[in-house]
Tab-separated table of C-alpha atoms and ligand atoms in Angstrom:
chain	number	residue	atom	x	y	z
A	205	MET	CA	0.000	0.000	0.000
A	206	VAL	CA	2.749	2.383	0.941
A	207	SER	CA	4.524	1.777	-2.293
A	208	THR	CA	1.423	2.688	-4.316
A	209	THR	CA	1.259	6.188	-2.888
A	210	THR	CA	4.992	6.591	-3.045
A	211	LEU	CA	4.980	5.509	-6.665
A	212	LEU	CA	2.086	7.776	-7.531
A	213	ASP	CA	3.847	10.677	-5.891
A	214	LEU	CA	7.107	9.779	-7.531
A	215	ARG	CA	5.367	9.702	-10.889
A	216	GLY	CA	3.793	13.121	-10.242
A	217	SER	CA	7.115	14.506	-9.198
A	218	ILE	CA	8.924	13.089	-12.212
A	219	ALA	CA	6.256	14.483	-14.542
A	220	ARG	CA	6.711	17.902	-12.971
A	221	GLY	CA	10.480	17.538	-13.179
A	222	ASP	CA	10.123	16.775	-16.897
A	223	LEU	CA	8.120	19.929	-17.498
A	224	ALA	CA	10.704	21.898	-15.554
A	225	TRP	CA	13.531	20.493	-17.657
A	226	ARG	CA	11.618	21.077	-20.854
A	227	PHE	CA	11.237	24.704	-19.823
A	228	VAL	CA	14.927	25.194	-18.994
A	229	ARG	CA	15.993	23.471	-22.209
A	230	ALA	CA	13.586	25.563	-24.283
A	231	PHE	CA	15.010	28.709	-22.681
A	232	PHE	CA	18.605	27.812	-23.454
A	233	THR	CA	17.909	26.472	-26.916
A	234	ALA	CA	16.334	29.841	-27.678
A	235	LEU	CA	19.424	31.615	-26.336
A	236	GLN	CA	21.832	29.462	-28.324
A	237	THR	CA	19.810	29.692	-31.516
A	238	ARG	CA	19.831	33.495	-31.257
A	239	ARG	CA	23.637	33.439	-31.129
A	240	LEU	CA	23.669	31.738	-34.527
A	241	ARG	CA	20.616	33.177	-36.234
A	242	ALA	CA	18.840	36.450	-36.826
A	243	ALA	CA	15.834	37.393	-34.693
A	244	GLU	CA	13.401	36.962	-37.588
A	245	ASP	CA	14.857	33.623	-38.775
A	246	PRO	CA	12.089	30.964	-38.902
A	247	GLN	CA	14.129	28.664	-36.644
A	248	MET	CA	14.427	31.407	-34.040
A	249	VAL	CA	10.681	32.097	-34.263
A	250	ALA	CA	9.987	28.381	-33.730
A	251	ARG	CA	12.312	28.252	-30.669
A	252	LEU	CA	10.529	31.228	-29.098
A	253	GLN	CA	7.180	29.591	-29.695
A	254	GLU	CA	8.420	26.420	-27.932
A	255	PHE	CA	9.835	28.492	-25.084
A	256	SER	CA	6.507	30.257	-24.561
A	257	GLU	CA	4.588	26.955	-24.679
A	258	ALA	CA	6.930	25.252	-22.211
A	259	LEU	CA	6.492	28.203	-19.855
A	260	ALA	CA	2.683	28.120	-20.061
A	261	ARG	CA	2.543	24.338	-19.585
A	262	LEU	CA	4.825	24.442	-16.553
A	263	ALA	CA	3.014	27.389	-14.953
A	264	ALA	CA	-0.332	25.537	-15.218
A	265	GLY	CA	-2.372	28.381	-13.781
A	266	ASP	CA	0.316	29.877	-11.510
A	267	GLY	CA	1.043	33.515	-12.256
A	268	ALA	CA	4.752	33.106	-12.750
A	269	VAL	CA	7.602	30.626	-12.976
A	270	ARG	CA	10.793	31.172	-11.022
A	271	LEU	CA	14.135	29.810	-12.091
A	272	GLN	CA	16.353	30.130	-9.031
A	273	ARG	CA	19.783	29.291	-7.762
A	274	PHE	CA	20.053	27.857	-4.269
A	275	GLY	CA	23.637	26.927	-3.471
A	276	PRO	CA	24.915	24.522	-6.114
A	277	HIS	CA	21.407	23.660	-7.327
A	278	LEU	CA	19.007	25.118	-9.814
A	279	TRP	CA	15.316	25.143	-8.908
A	280	VAL	CA	12.286	25.684	-11.085
A	281	GLY	CA	9.542	26.789	-8.706
A	282	ARG	CA	9.804	24.243	-5.936
A	283	THR	CA	11.322	21.558	-8.107
A	284	ARG	CA	15.031	21.008	-7.751
A	285	LEU	CA	16.491	20.029	-11.067
A	286	ARG	CA	18.327	16.744	-10.837
A	287	PRO	CA	20.596	16.838	-13.849
A	288	LEU	CA	21.382	13.898	-16.068
A	289	PRO	CA	25.028	13.888	-17.206
A	290	GLU	CA	24.068	15.517	-20.520
A	291	HIS	CA	22.458	18.432	-18.672
A	292	ARG	CA	25.478	19.322	-16.580
A	293	LEU	CA	26.910	21.864	-19.026
A	294	LEU	CA	23.622	23.616	-19.437
A	295	LEU	CA	23.183	23.780	-15.693
A	296	ARG	CA	26.664	25.142	-15.137
A	297	SER	CA	26.061	27.811	-17.726
A	298	VAL	CA	22.846	29.073	-16.060
A	299	LEU	CA	24.311	28.950	-12.586
A	300	GLY	CA	27.434	30.737	-13.824
A	301	ASP	CA	25.366	33.567	-15.325
A	302	PHE	CA	23.318	34.009	-12.147
A	303	GLU	CA	26.486	33.983	-10.067
A	304	ARG	CA	28.175	36.607	-12.255
A	305	TRP	CA	25.136	38.862	-12.150
A	306	GLY	CA	24.772	38.466	-8.369
A	307	ILE	CA	21.114	37.467	-8.732
A	308	GLY	CA	19.065	34.742	-7.107
A	309	GLY	CA	17.227	33.889	-10.322
A	310	LEU	CA	14.720	34.946	-12.947
A	311	GLU	CA	10.968	35.173	-12.811
A	312	PHE	CA	8.900	34.708	-15.972
A	313	GLN	CA	5.237	35.751	-16.114
A	314	SER	CA	3.367	32.669	-17.234
A	315	ASP	CA	1.502	34.522	-19.970
A	316	ALA	CA	4.687	35.863	-21.570
A	317	ASP	CA	4.160	35.458	-25.339
A	318	PRO	CA	6.907	34.761	-27.915
A	319	ALA	CA	7.301	38.504	-28.574
A	320	ALA	CA	7.862	39.293	-24.893
A	321	LEU	CA	10.325	36.420	-24.557
A	322	ALA	CA	12.101	37.576	-27.724
A	323	SER	CA	12.781	40.972	-26.150
A	324	PHE	CA	14.252	39.226	-23.097
A	325	ILE	CA	16.469	36.999	-25.275
A	326	GLU	CA	17.729	40.114	-27.101
A	327	LEU	CA	18.625	41.675	-23.806
A	328	TYR	CA	20.258	38.583	-22.269
A	329	PRO	CA	23.865	39.392	-23.262
A	330	THR	CA	23.540	42.781	-21.545
A	331	VAL	CA	21.772	41.765	-18.330
A	332	ASP	CA	24.909	42.587	-16.405
A	333	ARG	CA	24.726	46.186	-17.587
A	334	CYS	CA	20.985	46.418	-16.855
A	335	LEU	CA	21.664	45.511	-13.257
A	336	LEU	CA	24.550	47.941	-12.769
A	337	ALA	CA	22.475	50.632	-11.104
A	338	ALA	CA	20.745	48.157	-8.793
A	339	ARG	CA	23.905	46.337	-7.691
A	340	PRO	CA	26.156	48.560	-5.675
A	341	GLU	CA	29.803	47.754	-6.438
A	342	GLY	CA	28.870	44.602	-8.284
A	343	GLY	CA	27.664	42.851	-5.106
A	344	ARG	CA	24.519	40.792	-4.621
A	345	LEU	CA	21.261	42.056	-6.051
A	346	GLU	CA	19.065	43.173	-3.161
A	347	VAL	CA	15.908	44.194	-5.015
A	348	VAL	CA	13.699	42.826	-7.786
A	349	VAL	CA	14.611	44.352	-11.155
A	350	GLU	CA	12.334	44.349	-14.165
A	351	LEU	CA	14.525	43.265	-17.086
A	352	SER	CA	11.842	43.237	-19.769
A	353	PRO	CA	8.053	43.573	-19.470
A	354	GLN	CA	7.473	39.997	-18.364
A	355	VAL	CA	10.812	38.903	-16.950
A	356	ARG	CA	12.332	40.016	-13.654
A	357	ALA	CA	15.673	39.419	-11.946
A	358	LEU	CA	15.297	38.196	-8.357
A	359	PRO	CA	17.509	39.204	-5.473
A	360	ALA	CA	19.901	36.676	-3.973
A	361	GLN	CA	18.161	36.256	-0.629
A	362	ARG	CA	20.564	34.612	1.685
A	363	GLU	CA	18.176	34.412	4.615
A	364	LEU	CA	15.511	32.572	2.601
A	365	ASN	CA	17.976	30.137	1.302
A	366	PRO	CA	18.859	27.299	3.634
A	367	GLU	CA	21.136	25.636	1.130
A	368	GLU	CA	23.487	28.575	1.041
A	369	MET	CA	23.992	28.615	4.771
A	370	THR	CA	26.516	26.618	6.640
A	371	PRO	CA	24.841	23.719	8.493
A	372	GLU	CA	25.307	25.630	11.749
A	373	GLU	CA	23.627	28.753	10.375
A	374	ALA	CA	20.744	26.713	8.972
A	375	ARG	CA	20.285	24.879	12.245
A	376	ALA	CA	20.369	28.093	14.255
A	377	GLN	CA	17.836	29.716	11.942
A	378	ALA	CA	15.428	26.757	12.022
A	379	ARG	CA	15.692	26.627	15.780
A	380	ARG	CA	14.954	30.360	16.072
A	381	THR	CA	11.980	30.111	13.728
A	382	PHE	CA	10.443	27.159	15.495
A	383	PHE	CA	10.927	28.452	19.013
A	384	ARG	CA	9.653	31.889	18.034
A	385	ALA	CA	6.451	30.212	16.849
A	386	LEU	CA	6.349	28.229	20.055
A	387	ALA	CA	6.708	31.411	22.098
A	388	ALA	CA	3.796	32.893	20.183
A	389	ALA	CA	1.787	29.767	20.916
A	390	ARG	CA	2.459	30.312	24.583
A	391	SER	CA	0.968	33.772	24.386
A	392	VAL	CA	-2.248	33.899	26.279
A	393	THR	CA	-4.587	33.873	23.319
A	394	ARG	CA	-3.254	30.557	22.161
A	395	GLN	CA	-2.875	28.894	25.558
A	396	CYS	CA	-6.468	27.819	25.173
A	397	ALA	CA	-5.670	25.767	22.142
A	398	LEU	CA	-2.667	24.229	23.745
A	399	GLY	CA	-3.735	22.852	27.054
A	400	GLY	CA	-1.012	20.277	26.515
A	401	LEU	CA	1.769	22.800	26.769
A	402	PRO	CA	2.591	22.473	30.461
A	403	GLU	CA	3.371	18.872	29.581
A	404	LEU	CA	6.046	20.137	27.295
A	405	ARG	CA	7.844	22.103	29.925
A	406	LYS	CA	9.016	18.687	31.027
A	407	THR	CA	9.811	17.712	27.497
A	408	ARG	CA	11.999	20.485	26.116
A	409	ALA	CA	14.520	17.821	25.220
A	410	VAL	CA	11.946	16.194	22.946
A	411	VAL	CA	11.270	19.467	21.158
A	412	HIS	CA	15.015	20.014	20.749
A	413	GLU	CA	15.405	16.556	19.328
A	414	MET	CA	12.556	17.180	16.921
A	415	VAL	CA	14.111	20.447	15.769
A	416	ASP	CA	17.447	18.683	15.301
A	417	THR	CA	15.757	16.091	13.106
A	418	LEU	CA	13.958	18.862	11.297
A	419	VAL	CA	17.137	20.654	10.337
A	420	GLU	CA	19.046	17.555	9.333
A	421	GLU	CA	16.756	16.845	6.391
A	422	GLU	CA	16.880	18.873	3.234
A	423	PHE	CA	13.126	18.767	2.678
A	424	SER	CA	12.263	20.108	6.089
A	425	LEU	CA	14.318	23.285	6.005
A	426	LEU	CA	12.871	24.147	2.622
A	427	GLY	CA	9.407	23.050	3.656
A	428	MET	CA	9.462	25.143	6.800
A	429	THR	CA	10.578	28.185	4.832
A	430	ALA	CA	7.841	27.520	2.269
A	431	ILE	CA	5.035	27.245	4.842
A	432	GLN	CA	6.258	30.235	6.805
A	433	ASN	CA	6.530	32.417	3.733
A	434	PHE	CA	3.177	31.243	2.435
A	435	ASP	CA	0.967	32.025	5.389
A	436	PRO	CA	1.666	32.761	9.055
A	437	TYR	CA	-1.600	31.116	10.210
A	438	THR	CA	-0.753	27.830	8.543
A	439	PHE	CA	2.722	27.989	10.042
A	440	GLN	CA	1.457	28.664	13.580
A	441	HIS	CA	-1.140	25.926	13.209
A	442	SER	CA	1.571	23.507	12.058
A	443	VAL	CA	3.717	24.278	15.083
A	444	HIS	CA	0.724	23.778	17.413
A	445	VAL	CA	-0.203	20.471	15.805
A	446	SER	CA	3.399	19.368	16.038
A	447	ILE	CA	3.578	20.145	19.765
A	448	LEU	CA	0.205	18.586	20.570
A	449	SER	CA	1.079	15.471	18.580
A	450	MET	CA	4.384	15.035	20.384
A	451	ALA	CA	2.721	15.559	23.758
A	452	LEU	CA	0.224	12.827	22.895
A	453	GLY	CA	2.956	10.592	21.478
A	454	GLN	CA	4.810	10.944	24.730
A	455	ARG	CA	1.770	9.776	26.678
A	456	LEU	CA	1.716	6.827	24.338
A	457	GLY	CA	5.268	5.954	25.322
A	458	LEU	CA	6.919	6.512	21.937
A	459	SER	CA	10.706	6.584	21.880
A	460	ARG	CA	12.574	9.893	21.541
A	461	GLY	CA	13.425	9.112	17.922
A	462	ASP	CA	9.793	8.301	17.072
A	463	LEU	CA	8.606	11.431	18.838
A	464	ALA	CA	10.974	13.507	16.737
A	465	ALA	CA	9.719	11.842	13.543
A	466	LEU	CA	6.130	12.404	14.686
A	467	GLY	CA	6.814	16.077	15.432
A	468	VAL	CA	8.382	16.592	12.007
A	469	SER	CA	5.528	14.747	10.267
A	470	ALA	CA	2.951	16.849	12.094
A	471	MET	CA	4.843	20.010	11.151
A	472	PHE	CA	4.285	19.252	7.464
A	473	HIS	CA	0.775	17.768	7.537
A	474	ASP	CA	-0.657	20.842	5.769
A	475	MET	CA	2.244	21.407	3.373
A	476	GLY	CA	-0.271	20.985	0.512
A	477	LYS	CA	-2.062	24.161	1.621
A	478	THR	CA	0.787	26.136	0.096
A	479	ARG	CA	-0.782	25.113	-3.247
A	480	VAL	CA	-4.296	26.295	-2.287
A	481	PRO	CA	-5.133	29.889	-3.301
A	482	LYS	CA	-5.290	32.136	-0.230
A	483	GLU	CA	-8.783	33.416	-1.148
A	484	VAL	CA	-10.031	29.860	-0.731
A	485	LEU	CA	-7.942	29.029	2.325
A	486	HIS	CA	-9.097	32.071	4.303
A	487	LYS	CA	-12.641	32.253	3.005
A	488	PRO	CA	-14.794	33.139	6.015
A	489	GLY	CA	-18.027	31.427	4.868
A	490	ARG	CA	-18.756	27.958	3.558
A	491	PHE	CA	-16.862	26.534	0.612
A	492	ASP	CA	-18.729	25.933	-2.621
A	493	ASP	CA	-18.220	22.659	-4.522
A	494	THR	CA	-15.275	23.917	-6.545
A	495	GLU	CA	-13.542	25.304	-3.462
A	496	TRP	CA	-14.053	22.031	-1.624
A	497	ARG	CA	-12.519	20.174	-4.515
A	498	VAL	CA	-9.460	22.425	-4.290
A	499	MET	CA	-9.206	22.028	-0.511
A	500	ARG	CA	-9.420	18.264	-0.761
A	501	THR	CA	-6.343	18.134	-2.926
A	502	HIS	CA	-4.061	19.350	-0.144
A	503	PRO	CA	-3.199	15.993	1.509
A	504	LEU	CA	-1.862	14.468	-1.716
A	505	SER	CA	-0.413	17.647	-3.171
A	506	GLY	CA	1.430	18.081	0.141
A	507	ALA	CA	2.955	14.613	-0.165
A	508	ARG	CA	4.017	15.393	-3.720
A	509	GLU	CA	5.434	18.754	-2.727
A	510	LEU	CA	7.502	17.149	0.029
A	511	LEU	CA	8.884	14.570	-2.342
A	512	ARG	CA	9.872	17.313	-4.712
A	513	THR	CA	11.943	19.115	-2.104
A	514	GLY	CA	14.036	16.255	-0.816
A	515	SER	CA	15.662	12.980	-1.550
A	516	VAL	CA	13.777	9.887	-0.432
A	517	SER	CA	14.496	8.733	3.112
A	518	ASP	CA	12.519	6.747	5.682
A	519	LEU	CA	11.579	9.958	7.412
A	520	LEU	CA	10.417	11.590	4.196
A	521	VAL	CA	8.142	8.635	3.405
A	522	GLN	CA	6.713	8.839	6.936
A	523	VAL	CA	6.093	12.578	6.574
A	524	MET	CA	4.473	12.098	3.159
A	525	LEU	CA	2.163	9.430	4.561
A	526	VAL	CA	0.997	11.695	7.373
A	527	SER	CA	0.247	14.440	4.862
A	528	ALA	CA	-1.649	12.012	2.606
A	529	GLU	CA	-3.626	10.408	5.471
A	530	HIS	CA	-4.395	13.261	7.858
A	531	HIS	CA	-7.935	13.816	6.525
A	532	LEU	CA	-8.767	10.134	6.432
A	533	ARG	CA	-10.954	9.006	9.279
A	534	PHE	CA	-10.577	6.158	11.706
A	535	ASP	CA	-13.482	4.286	10.056
A	536	GLY	CA	-11.892	4.566	6.600
A	537	SER	CA	-14.019	7.441	5.283
A	538	GLY	CA	-12.664	10.944	4.698
A	539	TYR	CA	-10.443	12.096	1.866
A	540	PRO	CA	-8.592	11.405	-0.374
A	541	PRO	CA	-10.297	8.085	-1.214
A	542	LEU	CA	-7.509	5.565	-0.772
A	543	GLY	CA	-9.625	2.415	-0.930
A	544	ASP	CA	-11.357	0.236	1.659
A	545	SER	CA	-8.320	-1.706	2.683
A	546	TRP	CA	-6.301	1.397	3.505
A	547	GLN	CA	-5.992	2.190	7.183
A	548	GLN	CA	-4.671	5.372	8.671
A	549	GLY	CA	-1.254	4.848	10.252
A	550	LEU	CA	-0.580	5.621	13.919
A	551	PHE	CA	1.163	8.944	13.273
A	552	ALA	CA	-1.684	10.132	11.053
A	553	ARG	CA	-4.283	9.112	13.667
A	554	ILE	CA	-2.423	11.200	16.252
A	555	VAL	CA	-2.045	14.157	13.904
A	556	THR	CA	-5.737	14.013	12.897
A	557	LEU	CA	-6.760	14.495	16.526
A	558	ALA	CA	-4.279	17.280	17.208
A	559	ASP	CA	-5.178	18.945	13.902
A	560	CYS	CA	-8.899	18.931	14.583
A	561	PHE	CA	-8.470	20.163	18.149
A	562	ASP	CA	-6.243	23.062	17.129
A	563	ALA	CA	-8.307	24.048	14.088
A	564	MET	CA	-11.543	24.074	16.091
A	565	THR	CA	-10.182	25.947	19.083
A	566	ALA	CA	-8.701	28.505	16.704
A	567	SER	CA	-12.143	28.974	15.138
A	568	ARG	CA	-12.429	32.233	17.071
A	569	ILE	CA	-10.660	33.937	14.181
A	570	TYR	CA	-13.326	32.972	11.660
A	571	MET	CA	-16.556	32.456	13.576
A	572	LYS	CA	-18.994	34.828	15.189
A	573	ARG	CA	-19.660	32.338	17.957
A	574	PRO	CA	-16.497	30.237	18.190
A	575	PHE	CA	-16.365	26.798	19.745
A	576	THR	CA	-15.350	26.784	23.371
A	577	PRO	CA	-12.505	24.364	24.218
A	578	ASP	CA	-14.838	22.055	26.137
A	579	ALA	CA	-17.294	22.040	23.208
A	580	VAL	CA	-14.418	20.910	21.018
A	581	ILE	CA	-13.776	17.997	23.386
A	582	ARG	CA	-17.479	17.066	23.223
A	583	TYR	CA	-17.290	17.135	19.435
A	584	LEU	CA	-14.245	14.836	19.498
A	585	PHE	CA	-16.105	12.387	21.751
A	586	GLU	CA	-19.205	12.461	19.561
A	587	ASN	CA	-17.004	11.333	16.693
A	588	SER	CA	-14.993	8.778	18.611
A	589	GLY	CA	-14.615	5.559	16.621
A	590	ARG	CA	-15.814	7.272	13.442
A	591	MET	CA	-13.371	10.107	12.901
A	592	PHE	CA	-10.990	9.451	15.744
A	593	ASP	CA	-9.208	6.487	17.292
A	594	PRO	CA	-11.053	5.951	20.630
A	595	ASP	CA	-7.914	4.868	22.524
A	596	LEU	CA	-5.917	7.846	21.376
A	597	LEU	CA	-8.840	10.144	22.119
A	598	ARG	CA	-8.993	8.879	25.697
A	599	LEU	CA	-5.286	9.596	26.145
A	600	PHE	CA	-5.691	12.993	24.535
A	601	VAL	CA	-8.482	13.969	26.925
A	602	GLU	CA	-6.430	12.747	29.876
A	603	MET	CA	-3.799	15.193	28.676
A	604	VAL	CA	-5.837	18.358	28.017
A	605	GLY	CA	-8.744	17.550	30.341
A	606	LEU	CA	-12.479	17.490	29.705
A	607	TYR	CA	-12.415	21.243	30.117
A	608	PRO	CA	-9.197	22.370	28.419
A	609	VAL	CA	-7.381	25.551	29.432
A	610	GLY	CA	-9.482	28.566	28.490
A	611	SER	CA	-12.861	26.884	29.090
A	612	LEU	CA	-15.399	28.943	31.004
A	613	VAL	CA	-17.229	26.746	33.517
A	614	ARG	CA	-19.894	26.974	36.202
A	615	LEU	CA	-19.005	25.245	39.450
A	616	GLU	CA	-21.631	23.463	41.529
A	617	SER	CA	-21.292	26.312	44.003
A	618	GLY	CA	-22.789	28.560	41.308
A	619	GLU	CA	-19.524	30.421	40.735
A	620	LEU	CA	-18.141	31.066	37.271
A	621	ALA	CA	-14.517	30.101	36.674
A	622	VAL	CA	-11.966	29.902	33.873
A	623	VAL	CA	-9.803	26.786	33.503
A	624	ALA	CA	-6.201	27.899	33.949
A	625	GLU	CA	-4.222	24.637	33.991
A	626	PRO	CA	-4.942	21.111	32.797
A	627	PRO	CA	-5.540	18.373	35.375
A	628	THR	CA	-2.416	16.767	36.731
A	629	GLN	CA	-3.741	13.217	37.059
A	630	ALA	CA	-5.287	11.095	34.333
A	631	ARG	CA	-8.227	10.100	36.533
A	632	GLU	CA	-9.073	13.732	37.247
A	633	VAL	CA	-9.976	14.817	33.734
A	634	ASP	CA	-12.845	16.930	35.082
A	635	ARG	CA	-10.797	18.543	37.835
A	636	PRO	CA	-8.376	21.089	36.401
A	637	ALA	CA	-7.094	24.201	38.168
A	638	VAL	CA	-9.509	27.089	37.707
A	639	VAL	CA	-9.531	30.752	38.485
A	640	THR	CA	-12.825	31.945	39.899
A	641	LEU	CA	-14.593	35.077	38.722
A	642	GLU	CA	-16.295	37.469	41.110
A	643	PRO	CA	-18.764	40.142	40.090
A	644	GLY	CA	-17.119	43.507	40.484
A	645	GLY	CA	-17.247	47.003	39.058
A	646	GLN	CA	-18.379	46.894	35.473
A	647	GLY	CA	-17.586	43.272	34.813
A	648	TRP	CA	-15.778	40.453	36.501
A	649	ARG	CA	-12.928	40.490	38.987
A	650	VAL	CA	-10.411	37.692	38.858
A	651	GLY	CA	-10.538	35.680	42.069
A	652	SER	CA	-8.193	33.017	43.300
A	653	VAL	CA	-6.750	29.931	41.607
A	654	ARG	CA	-8.426	26.792	42.896
A	655	ARG	CA	-7.147	23.292	42.226
A	656	LEU	CA	-10.338	21.307	42.001
A	657	ALA	CA	-8.578	18.016	42.613
A	658	ASP	CA	-7.421	19.223	46.031
A	659	GLY	CA	-10.902	19.475	47.538
A	660	ALA	CA	-12.948	16.820	49.270
A	661	PRO	CA	-15.154	14.981	46.734
A	662	VAL	CA	-18.325	16.377	48.266
A	663	ASP	CA	-17.187	19.997	48.276
A	664	PRO	CA	-19.416	21.672	45.662
A	665	ARG	CA	-16.857	24.448	45.242
A	666	CYS	CA	-14.626	21.842	43.649
A	667	ARG	CA	-16.965	20.355	41.066
A	668	ILE	CA	-17.662	21.555	37.582
A	669	GLN	CA	-21.344	21.576	36.772
A	670	ALA	CA	-21.170	22.584	33.104
A	671	GLY	CA	-19.229	24.470	30.480
A	672	CYS	CA	-20.504	27.927	29.497
A	673	HIS	CA	-20.003	30.202	26.520
A	674	PRO	CA	-17.977	33.328	27.331
A	675	GLN	CA	-20.237	35.422	25.074
A	676	ASP	CA	-23.281	34.578	27.234
A	677	HIS	CA	-21.585	35.956	30.333
A	678	GLU	CA	-19.494	38.698	28.759
A	679	VAL	CA	-16.278	37.164	29.993
A	680	ASP	CA	-13.023	37.885	28.170
A	681	VAL	CA	-11.248	34.584	28.783
A	682	ASP	CA	-7.960	35.766	27.279
A	683	ALA	CA	-7.880	38.789	29.568
A	684	VAL	CA	-8.570	36.594	32.611
A	685	LEU	CA	-5.760	34.200	31.680
A	686	ALA	CA	-3.408	37.096	30.935
A	687	GLN	CA	-3.941	38.402	34.433
A	688	VAL	CA	-3.378	34.986	35.992
A	689	TYR	CA	-0.222	34.279	34.030
A	690	LEU	CA	1.190	37.770	34.501
A	691	GLU	CA	0.749	37.503	38.237
A	692	ALA	CA	2.335	34.072	38.257
A	693	ALA	CA	5.323	35.290	36.228
B	783	FE2	FE1	-5.222	19.553	6.528
B	784	FE2	FE1	-4.221	21.145	9.604
């Protein structure tokens, strides 16, 4: 089963690689032909026509195609060209030109017609001169320069280019990026989504190990850069899902190495979203049929994208599988349709839970009446055995509690309270630490932190009666938590 997906993805990747090569070859054949023939020569006209067609076919709806140099490699879009021996000269020639001009690459508008490409080919021998004004003292190009109406020179962006860094620089940068996202996740607003975080205070070593694994693999540095540049929400979500998945994996007793692989896989589960237009991705209302169709492509396009950015390793196959399977359900339904005999792997089952929990608790951004964290837990339970693995779900709830951090609850004493910390013991899922709210002034005053598990079982002050919606009681949960955490700090 694994090999079928891998093969399908390999085939997709090879097909894309072919188009990329066809494009690069068409470009250079046009250049070479122009050296030998006049601009209006029928052979030259034919080469320009081929060049324009190769560009349009490769772009396939994207606005532009980028031919870029990263370290010793040439990339077309996100495809790294893997040269056959006969391509080496061609490759060296392109890379040499880019190097001499101090540019990161060229960008071609996908609708560039033969006439527009002809004007670029005419200008090619003088690109160096065109860039003079933009390149102080012949150094690296720092800005985008329009060379001809539909072709632009791209700056050599060192910081976006993991392959040009030394391994130490790349590692340090990936570490910074990941931990910065983690710090943001710890900010009060997001604490609610990440009731599992206190768990991770104990497990910093696991996160470090995951980040080490992340930076060792070629695909992950590039993938992380791609997701981060594409959309900050998707990046934050990926970091959250990664952390939640590792926290759950730890409860499951996975080894450090497996936890690292799980964390990396979770980090890239939504890689395919980088291929979904942002208007669709961030659409506030419901998707129409066409939009749904686009959204449903992201698990497989993510797997393909990952394969394109790295050489095949065990970890890469694992990561691709999680991307492909993370919208399958425990009962075999979901998407993409992979056949009745296909079962979601363990990592994907973990990531599916973490993904759903984070996406639903983050719904506050999109919805007028967002889900409360405890409503999300109820939803997960309602779908236990259908969407989610019941055993994993039980472990997950032991971790975040029945009322995750940020839930507003009514205690049996009648008091309102906000859950401030997850329960410490598995058997106390309904007894987290809460901070009580007291009526005061124009709203609520923050009372004291009460650990519900510490009270006698009969003490009504220590029992949760029900979850409430903050909008019904005009409680700003984030502000309450901010106060609690600031005082604790
Ligand atoms: Fe997804
Ligand atoms: Fe997701």
